[in-house]
PDB file of C-alpha atoms and ligand atoms in Angstrom:
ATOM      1  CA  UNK A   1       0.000   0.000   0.000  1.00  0.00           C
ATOM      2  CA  UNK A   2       1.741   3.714  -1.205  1.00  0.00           C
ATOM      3  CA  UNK A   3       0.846   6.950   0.236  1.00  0.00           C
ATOM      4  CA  UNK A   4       0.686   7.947  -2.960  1.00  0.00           C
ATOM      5  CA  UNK A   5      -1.095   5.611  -4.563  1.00  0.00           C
ATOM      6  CA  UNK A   6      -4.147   8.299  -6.390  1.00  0.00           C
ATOM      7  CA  UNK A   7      -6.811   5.695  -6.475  1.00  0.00           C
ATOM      8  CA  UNK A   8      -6.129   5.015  -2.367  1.00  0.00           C
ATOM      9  CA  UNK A   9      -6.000   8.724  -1.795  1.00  0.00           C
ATOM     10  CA  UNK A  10      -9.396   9.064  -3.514  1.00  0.00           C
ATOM     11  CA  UNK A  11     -10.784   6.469  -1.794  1.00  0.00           C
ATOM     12  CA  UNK A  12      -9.310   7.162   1.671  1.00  0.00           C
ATOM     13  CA  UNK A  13     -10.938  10.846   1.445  1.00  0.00           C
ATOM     14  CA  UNK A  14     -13.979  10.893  -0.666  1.00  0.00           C
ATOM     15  CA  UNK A  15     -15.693  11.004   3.056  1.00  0.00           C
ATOM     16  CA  UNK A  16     -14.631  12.111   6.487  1.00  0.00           C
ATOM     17  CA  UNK A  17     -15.134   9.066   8.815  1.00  0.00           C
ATOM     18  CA  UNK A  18     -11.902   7.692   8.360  1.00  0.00           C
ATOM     19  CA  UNK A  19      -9.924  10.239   8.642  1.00  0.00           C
ATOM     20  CA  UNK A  20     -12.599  11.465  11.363  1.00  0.00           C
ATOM     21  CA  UNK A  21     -11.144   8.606  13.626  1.00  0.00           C
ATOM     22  CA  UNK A  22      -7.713   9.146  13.322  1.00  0.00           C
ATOM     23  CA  UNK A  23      -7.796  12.911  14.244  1.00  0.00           C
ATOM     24  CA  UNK A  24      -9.912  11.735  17.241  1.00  0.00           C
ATOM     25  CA  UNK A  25      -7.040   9.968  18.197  1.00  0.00           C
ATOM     26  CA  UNK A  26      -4.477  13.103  17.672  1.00  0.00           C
ATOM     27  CA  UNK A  27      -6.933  15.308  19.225  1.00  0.00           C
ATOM     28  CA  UNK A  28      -6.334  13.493  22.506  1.00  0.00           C
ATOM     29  CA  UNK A  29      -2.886  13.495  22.548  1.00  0.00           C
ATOM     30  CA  UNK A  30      -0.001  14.727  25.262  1.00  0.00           C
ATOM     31  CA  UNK A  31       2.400  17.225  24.264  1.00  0.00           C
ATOM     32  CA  UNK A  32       2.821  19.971  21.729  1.00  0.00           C
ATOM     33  CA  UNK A  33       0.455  19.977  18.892  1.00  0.00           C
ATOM     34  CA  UNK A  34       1.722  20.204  15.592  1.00  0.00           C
ATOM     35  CA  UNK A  35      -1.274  21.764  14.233  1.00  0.00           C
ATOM     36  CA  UNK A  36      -0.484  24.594  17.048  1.00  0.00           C
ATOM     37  CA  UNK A  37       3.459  24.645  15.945  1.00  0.00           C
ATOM     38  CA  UNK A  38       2.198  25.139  12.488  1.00  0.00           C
ATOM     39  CA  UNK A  39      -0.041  28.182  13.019  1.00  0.00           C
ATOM     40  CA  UNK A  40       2.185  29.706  14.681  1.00  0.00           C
ATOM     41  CA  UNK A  41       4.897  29.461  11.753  1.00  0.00           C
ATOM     42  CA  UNK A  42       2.534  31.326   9.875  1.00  0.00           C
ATOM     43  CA  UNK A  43       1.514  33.533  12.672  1.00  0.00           C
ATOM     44  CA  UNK A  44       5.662  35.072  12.623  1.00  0.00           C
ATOM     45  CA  UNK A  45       5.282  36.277   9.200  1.00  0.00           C
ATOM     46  CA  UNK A  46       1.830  38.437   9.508  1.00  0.00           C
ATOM     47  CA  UNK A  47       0.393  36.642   6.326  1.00  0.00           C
ATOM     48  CA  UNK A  48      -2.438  38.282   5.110  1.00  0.00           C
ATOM     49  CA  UNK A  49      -3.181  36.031   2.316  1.00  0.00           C
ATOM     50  CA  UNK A  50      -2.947  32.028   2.531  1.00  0.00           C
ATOM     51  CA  UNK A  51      -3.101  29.106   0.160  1.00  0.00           C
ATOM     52  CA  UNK A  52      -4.008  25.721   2.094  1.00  0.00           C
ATOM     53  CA  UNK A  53      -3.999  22.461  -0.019  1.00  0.00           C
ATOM     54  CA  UNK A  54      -5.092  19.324   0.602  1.00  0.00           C
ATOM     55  CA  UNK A  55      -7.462  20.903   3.324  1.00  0.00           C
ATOM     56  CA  UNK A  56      -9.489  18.278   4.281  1.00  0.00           C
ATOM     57  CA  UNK A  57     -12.647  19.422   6.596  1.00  0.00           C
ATOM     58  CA  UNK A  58     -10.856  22.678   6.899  1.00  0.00           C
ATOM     59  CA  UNK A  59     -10.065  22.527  10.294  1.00  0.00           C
ATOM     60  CA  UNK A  60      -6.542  24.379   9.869  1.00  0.00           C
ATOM     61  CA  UNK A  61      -8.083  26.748   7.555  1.00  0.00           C
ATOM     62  CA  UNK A  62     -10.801  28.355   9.973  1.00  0.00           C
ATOM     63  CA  UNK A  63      -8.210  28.775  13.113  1.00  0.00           C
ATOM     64  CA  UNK A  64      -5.584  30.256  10.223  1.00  0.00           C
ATOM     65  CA  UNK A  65      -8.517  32.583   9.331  1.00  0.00           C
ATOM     66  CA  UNK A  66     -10.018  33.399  12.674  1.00  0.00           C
ATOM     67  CA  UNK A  67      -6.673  33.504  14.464  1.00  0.00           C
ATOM     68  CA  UNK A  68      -4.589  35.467  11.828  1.00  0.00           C
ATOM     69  CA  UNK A  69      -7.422  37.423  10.117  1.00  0.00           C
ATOM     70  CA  UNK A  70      -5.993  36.060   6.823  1.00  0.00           C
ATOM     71  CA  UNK A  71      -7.429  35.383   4.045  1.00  0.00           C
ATOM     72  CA  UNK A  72      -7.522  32.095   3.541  1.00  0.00           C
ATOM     73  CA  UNK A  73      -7.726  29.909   0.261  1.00  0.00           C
ATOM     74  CA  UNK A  74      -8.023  26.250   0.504  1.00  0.00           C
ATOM     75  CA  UNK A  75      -7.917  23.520  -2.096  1.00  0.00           C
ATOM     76  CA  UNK A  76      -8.294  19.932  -1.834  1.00  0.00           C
ATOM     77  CA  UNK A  77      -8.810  17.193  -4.416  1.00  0.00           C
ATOM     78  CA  UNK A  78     -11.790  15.800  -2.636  1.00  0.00           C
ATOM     79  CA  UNK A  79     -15.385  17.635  -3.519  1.00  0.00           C
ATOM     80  CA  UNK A  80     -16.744  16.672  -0.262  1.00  0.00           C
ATOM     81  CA  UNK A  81     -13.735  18.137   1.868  1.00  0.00           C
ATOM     82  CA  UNK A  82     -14.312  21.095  -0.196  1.00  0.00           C
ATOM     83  CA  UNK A  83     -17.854  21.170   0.851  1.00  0.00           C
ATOM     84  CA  UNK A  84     -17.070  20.679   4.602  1.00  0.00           C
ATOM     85  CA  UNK A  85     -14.731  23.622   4.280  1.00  0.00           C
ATOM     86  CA  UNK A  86     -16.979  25.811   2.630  1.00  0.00           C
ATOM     87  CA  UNK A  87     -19.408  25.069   5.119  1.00  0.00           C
ATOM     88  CA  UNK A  88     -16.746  26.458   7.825  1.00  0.00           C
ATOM     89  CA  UNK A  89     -16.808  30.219   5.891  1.00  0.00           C
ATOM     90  CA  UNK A  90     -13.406  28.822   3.702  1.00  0.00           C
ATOM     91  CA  UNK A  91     -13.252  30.296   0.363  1.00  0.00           C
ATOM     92  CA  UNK A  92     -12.628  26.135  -0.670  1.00  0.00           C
ATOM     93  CA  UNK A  93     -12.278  24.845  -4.183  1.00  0.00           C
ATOM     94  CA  UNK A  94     -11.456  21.434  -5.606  1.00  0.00           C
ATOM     95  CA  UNK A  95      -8.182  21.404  -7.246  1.00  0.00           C
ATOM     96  CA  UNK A  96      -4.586  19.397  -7.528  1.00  0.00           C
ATOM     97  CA  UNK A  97      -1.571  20.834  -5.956  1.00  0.00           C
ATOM     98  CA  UNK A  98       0.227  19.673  -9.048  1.00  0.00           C
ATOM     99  CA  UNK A  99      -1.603  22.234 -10.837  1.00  0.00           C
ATOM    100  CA  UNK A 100      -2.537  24.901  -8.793  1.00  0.00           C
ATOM    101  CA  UNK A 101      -4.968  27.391 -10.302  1.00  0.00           C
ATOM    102  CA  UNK A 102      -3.481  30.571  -9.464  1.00  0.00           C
ATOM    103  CA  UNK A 103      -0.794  33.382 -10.767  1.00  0.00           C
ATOM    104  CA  UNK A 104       2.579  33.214  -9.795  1.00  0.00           C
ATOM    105  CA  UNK A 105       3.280  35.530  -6.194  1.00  0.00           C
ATOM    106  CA  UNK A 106      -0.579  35.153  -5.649  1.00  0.00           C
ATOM    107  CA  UNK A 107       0.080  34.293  -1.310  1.00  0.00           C
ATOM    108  CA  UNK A 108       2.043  35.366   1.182  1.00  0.00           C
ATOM    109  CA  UNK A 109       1.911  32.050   2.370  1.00  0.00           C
ATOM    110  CA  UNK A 110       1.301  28.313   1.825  1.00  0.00           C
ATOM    111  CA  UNK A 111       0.132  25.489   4.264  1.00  0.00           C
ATOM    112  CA  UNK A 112       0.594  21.845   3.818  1.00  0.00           C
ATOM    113  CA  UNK A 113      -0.057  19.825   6.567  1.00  0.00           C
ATOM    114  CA  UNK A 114      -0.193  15.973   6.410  1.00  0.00           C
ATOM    115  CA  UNK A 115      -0.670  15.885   2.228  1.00  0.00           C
ATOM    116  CA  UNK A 116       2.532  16.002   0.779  1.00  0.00           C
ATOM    117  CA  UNK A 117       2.881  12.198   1.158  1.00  0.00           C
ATOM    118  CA  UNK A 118      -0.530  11.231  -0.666  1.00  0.00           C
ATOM    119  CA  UNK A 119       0.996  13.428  -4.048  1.00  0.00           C
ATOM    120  CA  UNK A 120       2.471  11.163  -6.739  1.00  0.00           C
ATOM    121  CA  UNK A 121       4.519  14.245  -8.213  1.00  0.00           C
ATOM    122  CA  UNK A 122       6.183  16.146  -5.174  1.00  0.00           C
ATOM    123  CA  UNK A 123       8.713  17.544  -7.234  1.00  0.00           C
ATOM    124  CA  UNK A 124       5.799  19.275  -9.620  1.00  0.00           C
ATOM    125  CA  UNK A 125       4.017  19.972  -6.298  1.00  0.00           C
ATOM    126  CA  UNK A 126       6.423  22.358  -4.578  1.00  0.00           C
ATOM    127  CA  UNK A 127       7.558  24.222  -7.614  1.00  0.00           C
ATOM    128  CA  UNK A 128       3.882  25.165  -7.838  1.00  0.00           C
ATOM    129  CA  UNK A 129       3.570  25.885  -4.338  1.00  0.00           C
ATOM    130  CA  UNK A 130       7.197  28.038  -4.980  1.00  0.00           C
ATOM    131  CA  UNK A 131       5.544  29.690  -7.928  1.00  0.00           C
ATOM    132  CA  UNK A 132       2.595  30.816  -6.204  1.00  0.00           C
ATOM    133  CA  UNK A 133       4.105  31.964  -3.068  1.00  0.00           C
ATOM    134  CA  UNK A 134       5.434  35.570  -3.900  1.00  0.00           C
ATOM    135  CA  UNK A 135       8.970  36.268  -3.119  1.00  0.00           C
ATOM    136  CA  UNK A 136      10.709  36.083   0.489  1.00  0.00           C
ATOM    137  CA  UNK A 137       6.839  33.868   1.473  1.00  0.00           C
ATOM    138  CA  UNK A 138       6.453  30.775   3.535  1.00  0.00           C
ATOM    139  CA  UNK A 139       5.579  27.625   2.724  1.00  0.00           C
ATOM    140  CA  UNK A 140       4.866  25.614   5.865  1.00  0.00           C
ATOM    141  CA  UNK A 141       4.278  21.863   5.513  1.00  0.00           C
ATOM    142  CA  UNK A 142       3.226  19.223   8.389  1.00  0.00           C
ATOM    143  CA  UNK A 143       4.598  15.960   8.345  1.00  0.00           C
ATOM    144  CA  UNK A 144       4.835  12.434  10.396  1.00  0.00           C
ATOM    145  CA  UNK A 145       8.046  10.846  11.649  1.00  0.00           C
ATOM    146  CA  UNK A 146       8.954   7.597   9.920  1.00  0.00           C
ATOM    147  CA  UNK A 147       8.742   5.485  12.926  1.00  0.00           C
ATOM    148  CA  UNK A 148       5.545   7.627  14.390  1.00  0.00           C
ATOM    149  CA  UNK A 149       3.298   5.218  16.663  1.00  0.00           C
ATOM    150  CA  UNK A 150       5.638   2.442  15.915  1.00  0.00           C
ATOM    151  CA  UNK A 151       4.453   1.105  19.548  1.00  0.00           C
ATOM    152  CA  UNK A 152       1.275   0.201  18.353  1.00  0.00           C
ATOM    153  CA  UNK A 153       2.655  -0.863  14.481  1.00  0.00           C
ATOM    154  CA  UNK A 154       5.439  -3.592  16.385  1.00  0.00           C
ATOM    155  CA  UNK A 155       1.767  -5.243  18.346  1.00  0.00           C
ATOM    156  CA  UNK A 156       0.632  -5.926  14.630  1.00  0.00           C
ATOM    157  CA  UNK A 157       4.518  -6.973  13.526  1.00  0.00           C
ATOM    158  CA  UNK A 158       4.481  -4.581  11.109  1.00  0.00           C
ATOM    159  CA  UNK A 159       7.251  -2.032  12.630  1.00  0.00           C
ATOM    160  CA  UNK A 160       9.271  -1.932   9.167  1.00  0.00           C
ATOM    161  CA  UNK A 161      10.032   1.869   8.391  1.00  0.00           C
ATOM    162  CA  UNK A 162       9.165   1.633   4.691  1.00  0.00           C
ATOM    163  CA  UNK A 163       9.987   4.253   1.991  1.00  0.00           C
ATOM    164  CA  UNK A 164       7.838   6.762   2.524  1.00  0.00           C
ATOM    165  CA  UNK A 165       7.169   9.912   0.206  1.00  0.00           C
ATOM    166  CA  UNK A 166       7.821  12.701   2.426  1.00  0.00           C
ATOM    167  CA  UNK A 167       8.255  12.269   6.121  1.00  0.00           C
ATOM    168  CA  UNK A 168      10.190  14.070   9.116  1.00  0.00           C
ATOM    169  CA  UNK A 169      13.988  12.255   8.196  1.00  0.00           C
ATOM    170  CA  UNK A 170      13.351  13.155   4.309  1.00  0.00           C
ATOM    171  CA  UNK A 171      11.325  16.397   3.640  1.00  0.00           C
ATOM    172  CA  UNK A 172      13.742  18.739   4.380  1.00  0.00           C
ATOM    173  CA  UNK A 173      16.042  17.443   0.917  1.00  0.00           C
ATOM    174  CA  UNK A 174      12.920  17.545  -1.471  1.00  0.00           C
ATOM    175  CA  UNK A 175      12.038  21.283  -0.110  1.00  0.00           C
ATOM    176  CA  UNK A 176      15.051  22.407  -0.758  1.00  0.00           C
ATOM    177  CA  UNK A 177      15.447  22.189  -4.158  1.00  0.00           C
ATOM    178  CA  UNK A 178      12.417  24.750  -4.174  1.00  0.00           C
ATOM    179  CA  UNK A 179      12.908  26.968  -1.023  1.00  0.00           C
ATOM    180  CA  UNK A 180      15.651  29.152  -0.237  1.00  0.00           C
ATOM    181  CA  UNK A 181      15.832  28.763   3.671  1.00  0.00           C
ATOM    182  CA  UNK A 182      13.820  25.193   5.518  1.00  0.00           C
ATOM    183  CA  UNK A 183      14.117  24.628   8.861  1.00  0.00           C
ATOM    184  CA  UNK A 184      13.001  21.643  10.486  1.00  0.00           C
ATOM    185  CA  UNK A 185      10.512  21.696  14.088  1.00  0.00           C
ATOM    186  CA  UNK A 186      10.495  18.385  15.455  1.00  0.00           C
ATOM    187  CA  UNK A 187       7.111  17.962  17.777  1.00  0.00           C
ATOM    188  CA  UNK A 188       6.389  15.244  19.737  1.00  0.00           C
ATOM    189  CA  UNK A 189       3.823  13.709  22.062  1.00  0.00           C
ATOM    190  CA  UNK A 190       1.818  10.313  22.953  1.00  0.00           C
ATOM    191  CA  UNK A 191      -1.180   9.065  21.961  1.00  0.00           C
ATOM    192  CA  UNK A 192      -3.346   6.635  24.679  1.00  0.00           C
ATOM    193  CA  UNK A 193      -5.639   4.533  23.726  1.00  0.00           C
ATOM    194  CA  UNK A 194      -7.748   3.561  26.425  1.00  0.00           C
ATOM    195  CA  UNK A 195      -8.187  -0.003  25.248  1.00  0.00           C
ATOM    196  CA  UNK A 196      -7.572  -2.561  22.896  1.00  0.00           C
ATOM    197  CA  UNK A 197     -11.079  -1.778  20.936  1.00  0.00           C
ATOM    198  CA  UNK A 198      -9.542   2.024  20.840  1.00  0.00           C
ATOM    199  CA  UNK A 199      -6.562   0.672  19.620  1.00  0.00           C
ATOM    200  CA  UNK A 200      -8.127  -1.309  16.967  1.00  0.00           C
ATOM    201  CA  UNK A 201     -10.894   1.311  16.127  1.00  0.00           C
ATOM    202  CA  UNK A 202      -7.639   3.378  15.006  1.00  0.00           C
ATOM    203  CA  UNK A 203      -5.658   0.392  13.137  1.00  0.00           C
ATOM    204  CA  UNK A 204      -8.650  -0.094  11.092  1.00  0.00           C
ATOM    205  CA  UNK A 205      -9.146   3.446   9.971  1.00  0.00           C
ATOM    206  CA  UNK A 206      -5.327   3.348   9.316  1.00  0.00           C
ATOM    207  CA  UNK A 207      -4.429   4.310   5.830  1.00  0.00           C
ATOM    208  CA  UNK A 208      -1.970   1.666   5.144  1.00  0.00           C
ATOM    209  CA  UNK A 209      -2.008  -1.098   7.697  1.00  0.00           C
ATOM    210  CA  UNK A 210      -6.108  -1.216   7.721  1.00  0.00           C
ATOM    211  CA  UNK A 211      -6.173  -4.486   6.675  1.00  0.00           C
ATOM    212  CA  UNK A 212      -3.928  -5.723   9.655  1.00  0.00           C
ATOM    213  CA  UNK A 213      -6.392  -4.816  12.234  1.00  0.00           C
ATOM    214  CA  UNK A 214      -7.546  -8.603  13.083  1.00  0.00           C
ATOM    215  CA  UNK A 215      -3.860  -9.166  13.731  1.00  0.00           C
ATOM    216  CA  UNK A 216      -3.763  -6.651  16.873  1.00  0.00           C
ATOM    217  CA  UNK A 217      -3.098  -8.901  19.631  1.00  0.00           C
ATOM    218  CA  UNK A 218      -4.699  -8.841  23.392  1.00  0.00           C
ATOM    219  CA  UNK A 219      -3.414  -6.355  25.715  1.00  0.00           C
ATOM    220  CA  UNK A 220      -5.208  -5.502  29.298  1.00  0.00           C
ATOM    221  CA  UNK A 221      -4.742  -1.428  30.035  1.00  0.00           C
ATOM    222  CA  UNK A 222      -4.520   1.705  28.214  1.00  0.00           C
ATOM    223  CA  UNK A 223      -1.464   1.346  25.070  1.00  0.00           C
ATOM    224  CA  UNK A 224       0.882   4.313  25.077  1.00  0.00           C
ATOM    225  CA  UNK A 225       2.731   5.150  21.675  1.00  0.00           C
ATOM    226  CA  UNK A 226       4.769   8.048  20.521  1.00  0.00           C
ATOM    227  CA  UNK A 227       3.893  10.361  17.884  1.00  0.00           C
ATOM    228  CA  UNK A 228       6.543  12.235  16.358  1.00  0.00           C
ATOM    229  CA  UNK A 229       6.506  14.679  13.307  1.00  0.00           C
ATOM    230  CA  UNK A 230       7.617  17.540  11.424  1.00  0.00           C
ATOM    231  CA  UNK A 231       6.872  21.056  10.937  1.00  0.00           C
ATOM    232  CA  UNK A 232       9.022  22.088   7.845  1.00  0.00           C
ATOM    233  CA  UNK A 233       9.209  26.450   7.535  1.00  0.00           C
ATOM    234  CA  UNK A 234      10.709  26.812   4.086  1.00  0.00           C
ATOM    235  CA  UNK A 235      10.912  30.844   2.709  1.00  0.00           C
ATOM    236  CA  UNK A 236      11.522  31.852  -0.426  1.00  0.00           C
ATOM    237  CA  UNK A 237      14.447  33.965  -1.530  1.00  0.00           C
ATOM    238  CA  UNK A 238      13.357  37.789  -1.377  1.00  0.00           C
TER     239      UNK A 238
HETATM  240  C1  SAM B 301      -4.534  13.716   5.863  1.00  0.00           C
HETATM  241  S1  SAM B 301      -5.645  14.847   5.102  1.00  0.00           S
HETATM  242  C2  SAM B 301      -5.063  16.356   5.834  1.00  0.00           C
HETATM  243  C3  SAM B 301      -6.122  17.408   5.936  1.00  0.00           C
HETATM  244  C4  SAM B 301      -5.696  18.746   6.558  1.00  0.00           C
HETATM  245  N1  SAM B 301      -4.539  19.323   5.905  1.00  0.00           N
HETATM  246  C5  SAM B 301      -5.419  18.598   8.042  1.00  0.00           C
HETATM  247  O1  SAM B 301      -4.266  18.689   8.455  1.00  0.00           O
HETATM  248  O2  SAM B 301      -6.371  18.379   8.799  1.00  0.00           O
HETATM  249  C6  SAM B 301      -4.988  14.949   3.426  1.00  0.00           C
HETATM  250  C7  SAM B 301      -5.873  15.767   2.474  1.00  0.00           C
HETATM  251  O3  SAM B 301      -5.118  16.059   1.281  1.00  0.00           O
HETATM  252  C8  SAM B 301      -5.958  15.910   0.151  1.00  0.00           C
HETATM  253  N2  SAM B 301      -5.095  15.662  -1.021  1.00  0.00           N
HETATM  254  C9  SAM B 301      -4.362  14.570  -1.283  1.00  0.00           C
HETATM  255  N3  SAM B 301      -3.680  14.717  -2.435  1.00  0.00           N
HETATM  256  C10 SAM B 301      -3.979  15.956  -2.916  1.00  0.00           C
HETATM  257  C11 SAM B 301      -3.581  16.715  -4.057  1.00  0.00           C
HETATM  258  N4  SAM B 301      -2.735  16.204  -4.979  1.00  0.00           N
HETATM  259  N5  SAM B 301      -4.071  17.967  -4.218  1.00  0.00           N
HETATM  260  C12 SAM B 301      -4.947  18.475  -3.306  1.00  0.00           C
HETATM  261  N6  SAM B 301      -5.374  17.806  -2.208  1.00  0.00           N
HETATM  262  C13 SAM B 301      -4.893  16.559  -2.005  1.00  0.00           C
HETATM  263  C14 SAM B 301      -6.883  14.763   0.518  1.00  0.00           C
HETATM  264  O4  SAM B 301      -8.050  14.750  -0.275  1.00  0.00           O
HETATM  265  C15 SAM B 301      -7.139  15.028   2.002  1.00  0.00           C
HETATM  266  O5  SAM B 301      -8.267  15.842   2.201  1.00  0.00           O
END
């Protein structure tokens, strides 16, 4: 199973309720948030315009617009993300951040959390992200650790850090062939879950390991695993 894969990625978000379950999980985590880390990237710079792709239910996209009086733009592949955005106040449209429907220097800024991984052509993805960022602008883009929640993956014996399109240990590479300055914000925290049904609820809504959830072996007590990732700040030259 890729990341990457388009026909998985259309699948995995032409609704909510998977990816419903798995922020359920995040929501309840210890430690910093990356989502936090993230808006407050953005938050340094004073953007008054931002581009969001891949925006899902547009979560990011309110607080960026609420919290930074922005104006935010957000663009996801999915028509019913865009419609749970929209339904937020989000000026959302469907679109492919391999083709990005906008003029060069259109945003100060650029957000994207948690989507670079599910986009076949990264390369094509961040010069259009470079293009339409205007000159000495941010792009800020969230990312998982390669061994994130590896805890719960060993239980299922499926612990192997595979290749994986764009993750904490490899982002910073791929952005800089596009960005003048990245810098690298490691967050970190732990996920409980309660319970082996919690644990299994979130296996199963998995993107790649779904299909290993029957595999999760007994456990009495709550299962503790570490979630690390990546908030990447990359500018552009001035
Ligand atoms: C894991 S969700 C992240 C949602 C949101 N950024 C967040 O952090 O809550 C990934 C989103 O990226 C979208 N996506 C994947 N590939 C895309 C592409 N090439 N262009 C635009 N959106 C894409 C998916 O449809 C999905 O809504």
């Amino acid at each position: 199973v890729r990341l990457d894969d388009p026909d998985l990625v259309r699948r995995e978000y032409a609704d909510e309720g998977r990816f419903a379950v798995r922020r359920a999980a995040w929501d309840g985590a210890d430690g910093p948030d990356p989502r936090d880390v993230a808006v407050a990237a953005l938050a340094e710079v004073t953007p008054r315009s931002v581009l969001e792709v891949g925006c899902g239910t547009g979560e990011l996209a309110e607080r960026i617009q609420h919290e930074l009086g922005a104006h935010v733009i957000a663009l996801d592949l999915s028509a019913r993300m865009v419609e749970l955005s929209r339904a937020r106040g989000i000026d959302a449209c469907c679109g492919d951040a391999q083709r990005l429907p906008f003029p060069d220097e259109s945003f100060d800024c650029a957000l994207a959390a948690w989507m670079l991984y599910h986009v076949p052509d990264r390369e094509r993805a961040l010069s259009e992200l470079a293009r339409v960022v205007r000159p000495g602008g941010r792009l800020v883009a969230v990312t998982n650790g390669e061994a994130s929640l590896g805890e719960l993956w060993r239980l299922l014996g499926d612990a192997a850090v595979r290749r994986h399109p764009f993750s904490r240990e490899n982002g910073a590479p791929q952005l800089r062939r596009h960005f003048e300055r990245v810098e690298r914000r490691d967050v970190a925290g732990t996920i409980t879950f309660p319970d082996h049904a919690a644990a299994r609820t979130y296996v199963a809504a998995s993107v790649t390991r779904s299909r290993l959830a029957d595999r999760l072996p007994a456990f009495e007590g709550p299962l503790r695993a570490i979630r690390t990732a990546a908030v990447f700040v990359a500018d552009r030259a001035a």
